[in-house]
Coordinates of C-alpha atoms in Angstrom, one line a residue:
M1 CA 84.7 92.8 91.3
G2 CA 82.7 96.0 91.6
E3 CA 81.0 95.4 88.2
K4 CA 80.0 91.8 89.3
K5 CA 78.4 93.2 92.5
M6 CA 76.6 95.8 90.4
A7 CA 75.3 93.1 88.0
D8 CA 74.2 90.9 90.9
K9 CA 72.3 93.9 92.3
F10 CA 70.2 94.2 89.2
K11 CA 69.4 90.4 88.9
A12 CA 65.8 89.3 89.5
P13 CA 65.6 87.6 92.9
R14 CA 64.2 84.1 93.1
T15 CA 60.4 84.2 93.4
S16 CA 59.7 82.8 96.8
E17 CA 56.0 83.6 97.1
L18 CA 54.1 81.5 94.5
E19 CA 50.6 82.7 93.6
F20 CA 47.6 80.8 92.2
G21 CA 48.4 77.7 94.3
G22 CA 52.0 77.3 93.0
S23 CA 52.9 74.8 90.3
L24 CA 49.9 72.6 91.0
G25 CA 47.6 75.6 90.6
A26 CA 49.4 76.7 87.4
L27 CA 49.0 73.2 86.0
L28 CA 45.2 73.2 86.7
L29 CA 44.7 76.7 85.3
L30 CA 46.4 75.6 82.0
F31 CA 43.4 73.4 81.5
V32 CA 40.7 75.3 83.5
M33 CA 41.1 78.5 81.5
P34 CA 40.6 77.0 78.0
G35 CA 38.0 74.6 79.4
T36 CA 36.0 77.5 80.8
V37 CA 36.0 79.3 77.5
L38 CA 34.8 76.1 75.7
Y39 CA 32.2 75.4 78.3
L40 CA 30.7 78.9 78.2
L41 CA 30.5 79.1 74.4
L42 CA 29.0 75.6 74.1
T43 CA 26.4 76.4 76.9
C44 CA 25.5 79.7 75.3
D45 CA 24.8 77.9 72.1
T46 CA 22.1 75.7 73.7
D47 CA 18.4 76.5 73.8
D48 CA 18.2 77.0 77.5
A49 CA 21.7 78.4 78.0
S50 CA 21.8 76.9 81.5
V51 CA 25.2 76.8 83.2
L52 CA 23.8 74.2 85.6
R53 CA 23.4 71.6 82.8
L54 CA 26.3 70.2 80.9
P55 CA 26.0 71.2 77.2
G56 CA 26.4 67.6 76.1
P57 CA 29.3 65.8 74.4
L58 CA 32.1 67.7 72.7
P59 CA 31.2 68.6 69.1
P60 CA 33.2 66.8 66.3
L61 CA 36.7 68.0 65.7
E62 CA 35.7 69.7 62.4
S63 CA 33.4 72.0 64.3
L64 CA 36.1 73.0 66.7
W65 CA 39.0 73.4 64.3
S66 CA 39.3 75.3 61.0
P67 CA 42.5 76.3 59.2
Y68 CA 40.6 79.3 57.8
A69 CA 39.8 80.5 61.3
V70 CA 43.4 80.3 62.3
T71 CA 44.4 82.2 59.1
L72 CA 41.8 84.8 59.8
L73 CA 43.0 85.3 63.3
L74 CA 46.7 85.4 62.3
G75 CA 45.8 88.0 59.7
W76 CA 44.1 90.1 62.4
V77 CA 47.1 89.9 64.7
S78 CA 49.4 90.7 61.8
L79 CA 47.3 93.8 60.9
Q80 CA 47.5 95.1 64.5
A81 CA 51.2 94.3 64.7
L82 CA 51.7 96.4 61.5
L83 CA 49.7 99.3 62.9
Y84 CA 51.7 99.1 66.2
A85 CA 55.0 99.3 64.3
L86 CA 53.9 102.3 62.1
P87 CA 55.5 105.7 63.1
M88 CA 52.2 107.2 64.3
G89 CA 51.5 108.5 67.8
K90 CA 54.1 109.6 70.4
V91 CA 56.9 107.6 72.0
T92 CA 57.1 107.6 75.8
E93 CA 59.2 105.9 78.5
G94 CA 58.0 103.3 80.9
T95 CA 58.8 103.0 84.6
T96 CA 62.4 102.7 85.7
L97 CA 63.5 99.0 85.6
R98 CA 65.6 97.1 88.1
D99 CA 68.8 98.0 86.1
N100 CA 67.8 101.7 86.1
T101 CA 66.9 101.7 82.4
R102 CA 63.6 102.8 81.0
L103 CA 62.0 101.1 77.9
Q104 CA 60.4 103.2 75.2
Y105 CA 56.8 102.6 74.1
R106 CA 54.9 103.9 71.1
I107 CA 51.5 105.2 72.1
N108 CA 49.3 104.6 69.1
A109 CA 46.6 102.1 70.1
F110 CA 43.8 104.6 69.6
H111 CA 45.2 105.3 66.1
A112 CA 45.1 101.6 65.5
M113 CA 41.5 101.5 66.5
L114 CA 40.6 104.3 64.1
V115 CA 42.4 102.6 61.2
S116 CA 40.8 99.3 62.1
S117 CA 37.3 101.0 62.2
V118 CA 37.9 102.5 58.7
L119 CA 38.8 99.0 57.4
V120 CA 35.8 97.5 59.0
G121 CA 33.6 100.2 57.5
V122 CA 35.0 99.4 54.0
S123 CA 34.2 95.7 54.6
L124 CA 30.6 96.7 55.4
L125 CA 30.4 98.8 52.2
L126 CA 31.7 95.8 50.3
K127 CA 29.0 93.6 52.1
L128 CA 31.5 91.2 53.5
P129 CA 29.8 88.6 55.7
L130 CA 30.8 89.8 59.1
S131 CA 28.3 87.4 60.6
Y132 CA 30.9 84.7 59.8
V133 CA 32.5 85.5 63.2
Y134 CA 29.2 84.6 65.0
D135 CA 28.7 81.4 62.8
H136 CA 32.2 80.2 63.5
F137 CA 32.8 81.7 67.0
L138 CA 33.7 78.4 68.6
Q139 CA 36.3 77.6 65.9
L140 CA 37.8 81.1 66.3
A141 CA 38.0 80.7 70.1
V142 CA 39.8 77.4 69.8
S143 CA 42.2 78.9 67.2
A144 CA 42.9 81.8 69.5
G145 CA 43.7 79.4 72.3
L146 CA 46.1 77.5 70.2
I147 CA 47.8 80.7 69.0
A148 CA 48.1 81.8 72.6
L149 CA 49.7 78.4 73.5
A150 CA 52.2 78.6 70.7
L151 CA 53.1 82.1 71.7
S152 CA 53.5 81.0 75.3
I153 CA 55.9 78.2 74.3
F154 CA 57.9 80.7 72.2
L155 CA 58.0 83.2 75.1
Y156 CA 59.3 80.6 77.6
I157 CA 62.0 79.3 75.2
K158 CA 63.0 82.9 74.5
S159 CA 63.2 83.7 78.2
L160 CA 65.8 80.9 78.8
G161 CA 68.3 83.0 76.9
A162 CA 67.3 86.3 78.5
P163 CA 69.7 88.0 80.9
E164 CA 68.8 87.7 84.6
T165 CA 68.1 91.5 84.8
A166 CA 65.3 91.0 82.3
L167 CA 63.4 88.3 84.3
A168 CA 60.1 89.0 86.0
P169 CA 60.2 89.3 89.8
G170 CA 57.0 87.1 90.0
G171 CA 58.1 84.5 87.4
N172 CA 61.6 83.5 88.5
S173 CA 60.8 80.6 90.8
G174 CA 63.0 78.0 89.1
N175 CA 60.0 75.8 88.5
P176 CA 59.5 75.6 84.7
L177 CA 55.8 74.9 84.9
Y178 CA 55.0 77.8 87.2
D179 CA 57.3 80.2 85.3
F180 CA 55.8 79.1 82.0
F181 CA 52.3 80.0 83.3
I182 CA 53.2 83.3 85.1
G183 CA 55.8 84.4 82.6
H184 CA 59.6 84.2 83.0
E185 CA 60.7 87.3 81.2
L186 CA 59.3 90.7 82.2
N187 CA 59.3 92.6 78.9
P188 CA 60.1 90.2 76.1
R189 CA 60.9 92.1 72.9
I190 CA 62.0 91.3 69.4
G191 CA 64.0 94.3 68.4
G192 CA 61.9 97.3 69.5
F193 CA 58.7 95.3 69.3
D194 CA 57.3 94.7 72.8
L195 CA 55.3 91.5 72.7
K196 CA 53.5 91.9 76.1
Y197 CA 52.7 95.5 75.6
F198 CA 51.4 94.8 72.1
C199 CA 49.1 92.0 73.2
E200 CA 47.8 93.8 76.3
L201 CA 45.6 96.3 74.4
R202 CA 45.5 95.7 70.7
P203 CA 44.5 92.3 69.1
G204 CA 42.2 91.2 71.9
L205 CA 40.8 94.4 73.1
I206 CA 40.2 95.9 69.6
G207 CA 39.1 92.5 68.6
W208 CA 36.5 92.5 71.3
C209 CA 34.8 95.5 69.7
L210 CA 35.0 93.8 66.3
V211 CA 33.4 90.7 67.7
N212 CA 30.5 92.7 69.2
L213 CA 30.0 94.4 65.8
C214 CA 29.8 91.0 64.1
F215 CA 27.2 89.9 66.7
L216 CA 25.2 93.0 65.9
M217 CA 25.3 92.2 62.2
A218 CA 24.3 88.6 62.9
E219 CA 21.3 89.8 64.8
L220 CA 20.4 92.2 62.0
E221 CA 20.6 89.4 59.4
L222 CA 18.6 87.1 61.6
R223 CA 15.8 89.5 62.7
G224 CA 16.0 92.4 60.3
S225 CA 16.8 94.9 63.1
V226 CA 19.1 95.5 66.0
S227 CA 17.6 95.2 69.4
L228 CA 17.9 97.9 72.1
A229 CA 19.6 95.3 74.4
M230 CA 22.3 94.6 71.8
S231 CA 22.8 98.3 71.1
L232 CA 23.4 99.0 74.7
V233 CA 25.9 96.2 75.1
F234 CA 27.7 97.2 72.0
G235 CA 27.8 100.9 73.0
F236 CA 28.9 100.3 76.6
Q237 CA 31.7 98.0 75.7
T238 CA 32.9 100.1 72.8
L239 CA 33.1 103.1 75.1
Y240 CA 35.1 101.1 77.6
V241 CA 37.6 99.9 74.9
M242 CA 37.9 103.4 73.4
D243 CA 38.6 104.8 76.8
A244 CA 41.3 102.2 77.5
L245 CA 43.0 102.9 74.2
W246 CA 42.8 106.7 74.6
H247 CA 44.4 106.4 78.0
E248 CA 46.9 103.8 76.7
E249 CA 49.9 105.4 78.5
A250 CA 48.4 104.7 81.9
I251 CA 48.9 100.9 81.4
L252 CA 52.6 101.4 81.8
T253 CA 52.3 101.7 85.6
T254 CA 50.0 98.6 86.0
M255 CA 51.0 95.4 87.7
D256 CA 50.7 93.6 84.3
I257 CA 53.5 95.7 82.9
V258 CA 55.8 96.4 85.8
H259 CA 55.6 93.1 87.8
D260 CA 54.1 90.2 85.9
G261 CA 56.1 88.4 83.3
F262 CA 54.6 87.5 79.9
G263 CA 53.6 83.8 79.9
F264 CA 50.5 81.7 79.3
M265 CA 48.4 83.6 81.9
L266 CA 48.6 86.9 80.1
A267 CA 49.0 85.5 76.5
F268 CA 45.8 83.4 76.8
G269 CA 44.1 86.2 78.7
D270 CA 44.8 88.8 76.1
L271 CA 44.3 86.8 72.9
C272 CA 41.5 84.3 73.9
W273 CA 39.9 85.1 77.2
V274 CA 39.2 88.8 76.6
P275 CA 37.6 88.7 73.2
F276 CA 35.8 85.4 73.7
T277 CA 34.4 85.7 77.2
Y278 CA 34.0 89.5 77.6
S279 CA 31.8 89.5 74.5
L280 CA 29.5 86.8 76.0
Q281 CA 26.5 89.1 76.4
G282 CA 26.4 89.9 72.7
Y283 CA 26.8 86.2 71.8
F284 CA 24.0 85.4 74.1
L285 CA 21.6 88.0 72.7
V286 CA 21.8 86.8 69.1
T287 CA 20.0 83.5 69.9
H288 CA 18.3 84.6 73.2
P289 CA 16.7 87.9 72.4
Q290 CA 15.5 90.1 75.3
E291 CA 12.8 92.7 75.3
L292 CA 14.0 95.9 77.0
G293 CA 11.7 98.8 77.8
T294 CA 12.6 102.5 77.6
A295 CA 12.6 103.0 81.4
A296 CA 14.8 99.9 82.1
A297 CA 17.2 101.0 79.3
L298 CA 17.5 104.5 80.8
A299 CA 18.2 103.1 84.3
I300 CA 20.9 100.8 82.8
I301 CA 22.4 103.7 81.0
L302 CA 22.5 105.8 84.2
L303 CA 24.1 102.9 86.1
N304 CA 26.8 102.6 83.4
A305 CA 27.4 106.3 83.5
V306 CA 27.9 106.2 87.3
G307 CA 30.3 103.4 86.9
Y308 CA 32.2 105.2 84.2
I309 CA 32.4 108.4 86.1
I310 CA 33.9 106.6 89.2
F311 CA 36.2 104.5 87.0
R312 CA 37.5 107.4 84.8
G313 CA 37.6 110.0 87.6
S314 CA 39.7 107.8 89.9
N315 CA 42.1 106.6 87.3
S316 CA 42.6 110.1 85.9
Q317 CA 43.2 111.5 89.4
K318 CA 45.8 108.8 90.1
N319 CA 47.6 109.2 86.8
T320 CA 47.6 113.0 87.1
F321 CA 49.1 112.7 90.6
R322 CA 51.7 110.3 89.4
R323 CA 52.8 112.5 86.6
N324 CA 52.8 115.8 88.5
P325 CA 51.8 116.0 92.1
A326 CA 51.9 119.8 91.8
D327 CA 49.2 119.8 89.1
P328 CA 46.3 122.2 90.2
R329 CA 43.8 119.3 89.8
V330 CA 45.4 117.3 92.5
A331 CA 47.7 119.7 94.4
G332 CA 45.1 120.2 97.1
L333 CA 44.5 116.6 97.9
E334 CA 45.7 115.2 101.2
T335 CA 48.5 112.7 101.0
I336 CA 50.6 110.4 103.3
P337 CA 54.5 110.5 102.9
T338 CA 56.3 107.2 102.4
A339 CA 59.9 106.1 103.1
T340 CA 60.4 105.7 99.3
G341 CA 59.9 109.5 98.8
K342 CA 56.5 109.0 97.2
R343 CA 53.2 110.1 98.6
L344 CA 49.9 108.2 98.9
L345 CA 46.6 109.9 98.0
V346 CA 44.3 109.7 101.0
S347 CA 41.5 112.0 99.8
G348 CA 39.5 112.6 96.6
W349 CA 38.4 109.3 95.0
W350 CA 41.2 107.5 96.8
G351 CA 39.8 108.5 100.2
L352 CA 36.5 106.9 99.4
V353 CA 37.8 103.3 99.0
R354 CA 41.3 101.9 98.4
H355 CA 40.4 100.9 94.8
P356 CA 37.7 103.2 93.5
N357 CA 38.7 102.3 89.9
Y358 CA 37.7 98.7 90.6
L359 CA 34.4 99.8 92.1
G360 CA 33.6 101.7 88.9
D361 CA 34.7 98.8 86.7
L362 CA 32.3 96.4 88.5
I363 CA 29.4 98.8 88.3
M364 CA 29.9 99.0 84.5
A365 CA 30.2 95.2 84.3
L366 CA 26.8 94.9 85.9
A367 CA 25.4 97.4 83.5
W368 CA 26.7 95.4 80.5
S369 CA 24.9 92.3 81.8
L370 CA 21.5 93.7 82.7
P371 CA 20.3 94.2 79.1
C372 CA 20.4 90.4 78.9
G373 CA 17.6 90.1 81.4
L374 CA 17.4 88.3 84.7
S375 CA 16.3 84.8 83.6
H376 CA 19.8 83.5 82.9
I377 CA 23.0 83.7 84.9
L378 CA 25.3 83.0 81.9
P379 CA 25.4 86.6 80.7
Y380 CA 26.5 87.6 84.2
F381 CA 29.6 85.5 84.0
Y382 CA 31.7 88.6 83.3
V383 CA 30.6 90.5 86.4
I384 CA 31.0 87.4 88.6
Y385 CA 34.4 86.5 87.2
F386 CA 35.5 90.1 87.2
S387 CA 34.5 90.5 90.9
A388 CA 36.6 87.5 91.8
L389 CA 39.5 88.8 89.6
L390 CA 39.5 92.3 91.1
I391 CA 39.2 91.0 94.7
H392 CA 42.2 88.7 94.0
R393 CA 44.1 91.5 92.3
E394 CA 43.3 93.9 95.1
A395 CA 44.9 91.3 97.5
R396 CA 48.0 91.2 95.3
D397 CA 48.1 95.0 95.2
E398 CA 47.8 95.3 98.9
H399 CA 50.6 92.7 99.4
Q400 CA 52.9 94.6 97.1
C401 CA 52.1 98.0 98.6
M402 CA 52.7 96.7 102.1
K403 CA 56.2 95.5 101.1
K404 CA 56.9 98.7 99.3
Y405 CA 55.4 101.3 101.7
G406 CA 55.3 99.6 105.1
L407 CA 54.0 101.8 107.8
A408 CA 52.7 104.4 105.4
W409 CA 50.5 101.8 103.8
Q410 CA 49.3 100.7 107.2
E411 CA 48.3 104.3 108.0
Y412 CA 46.5 104.5 104.6
C413 CA 44.6 101.4 105.4
R414 CA 43.6 102.8 108.7
R415 CA 42.4 106.0 107.1
V416 CA 40.6 104.3 104.3
P417 CA 39.3 101.0 105.7
Y418 CA 37.2 99.8 102.8
R419 CA 38.9 98.1 99.9
I420 CA 36.4 98.2 97.0
F421 CA 32.8 98.5 98.2
P422 CA 32.1 101.4 100.7
Y423 CA 30.8 100.1 104.0
I424 CA 30.8 96.5 102.7
Y425 CA 34.3 95.4 101.8

């Protein structure tokens, strides 16, 4: 009897608060997310690249689908899976789960990036046509979407046989459509291979860098040189990805890992949305070149540096405090005690706004778009979308923190009234 009560205690509760408009919203997003990727890429491929004008009828099926594109993507994912499984890098433990266990994770994404870079360098020496990615970008995007859909179906079927202790607190509504979209199982694994953790940083994020390099090579082939605008976009975004991979361990405490299940939302986001919409600036610049003066370039570099300093400084401060509050780098910061025994930072970066990392992220996002000029809104899709995403995520964070910390969180919000933008929001 006691064992049954203990098992019930560890079960994931039914999800009562449905996000994204519930099952109807999930159904719409199943079509809106792929449709947005398709619309953006088709629009970017037109002469005027106007988001206010429909790009015309859908291209014929053969221009959307290619078995070779699917094979190429599966090869890329398989390479990253092999690198993830190799015994390089350290092994660390994630946060404590509902059943008081902690999963182990291999931290080697930066190693995978280095090995991938060497392989790409060899392909350049062999003069392999990397511009193929630009020439068949639409086919690759459609293929990535189909792979993400197939993975999502597999994940949901697998989750039906998972123990209740393994289900996601946000994806256990009992509605199959909603749980399929949000993700029913929290940390789906095949043996020791963590599917969500693998997809979160590796094939899509490292692929984003590779895609940008392919755009750079396409511009080089088309014009005989690489533009300053393209160089800035490539450099900024590569720095961002390398930073994420270098600080890979920090992802283990994010909402994606500790709260959200692994379903269509994250699978499509990781494998299709990230590499095929975050790289939109580079895709735009190949066929819509922009002249960028030295003064403007220096101003954009400065803006990106400010964003990066805020982003990295706040994240490092938070991660250092979580690991060891007595660390000399954070020991002098003011905190608020909570009923859970944890303390909330209320000074340093986290005394400026409640989410300084989001502020830095958005400043960098603007810097990535500015090299594309001011005549088109399309290259600014990322910063517009990311603003909406982070404002929504901030609301989700606040809701979870209110439930977890109660009065302490209310005091923190009183002490730090601005959410993301100082004196604005």
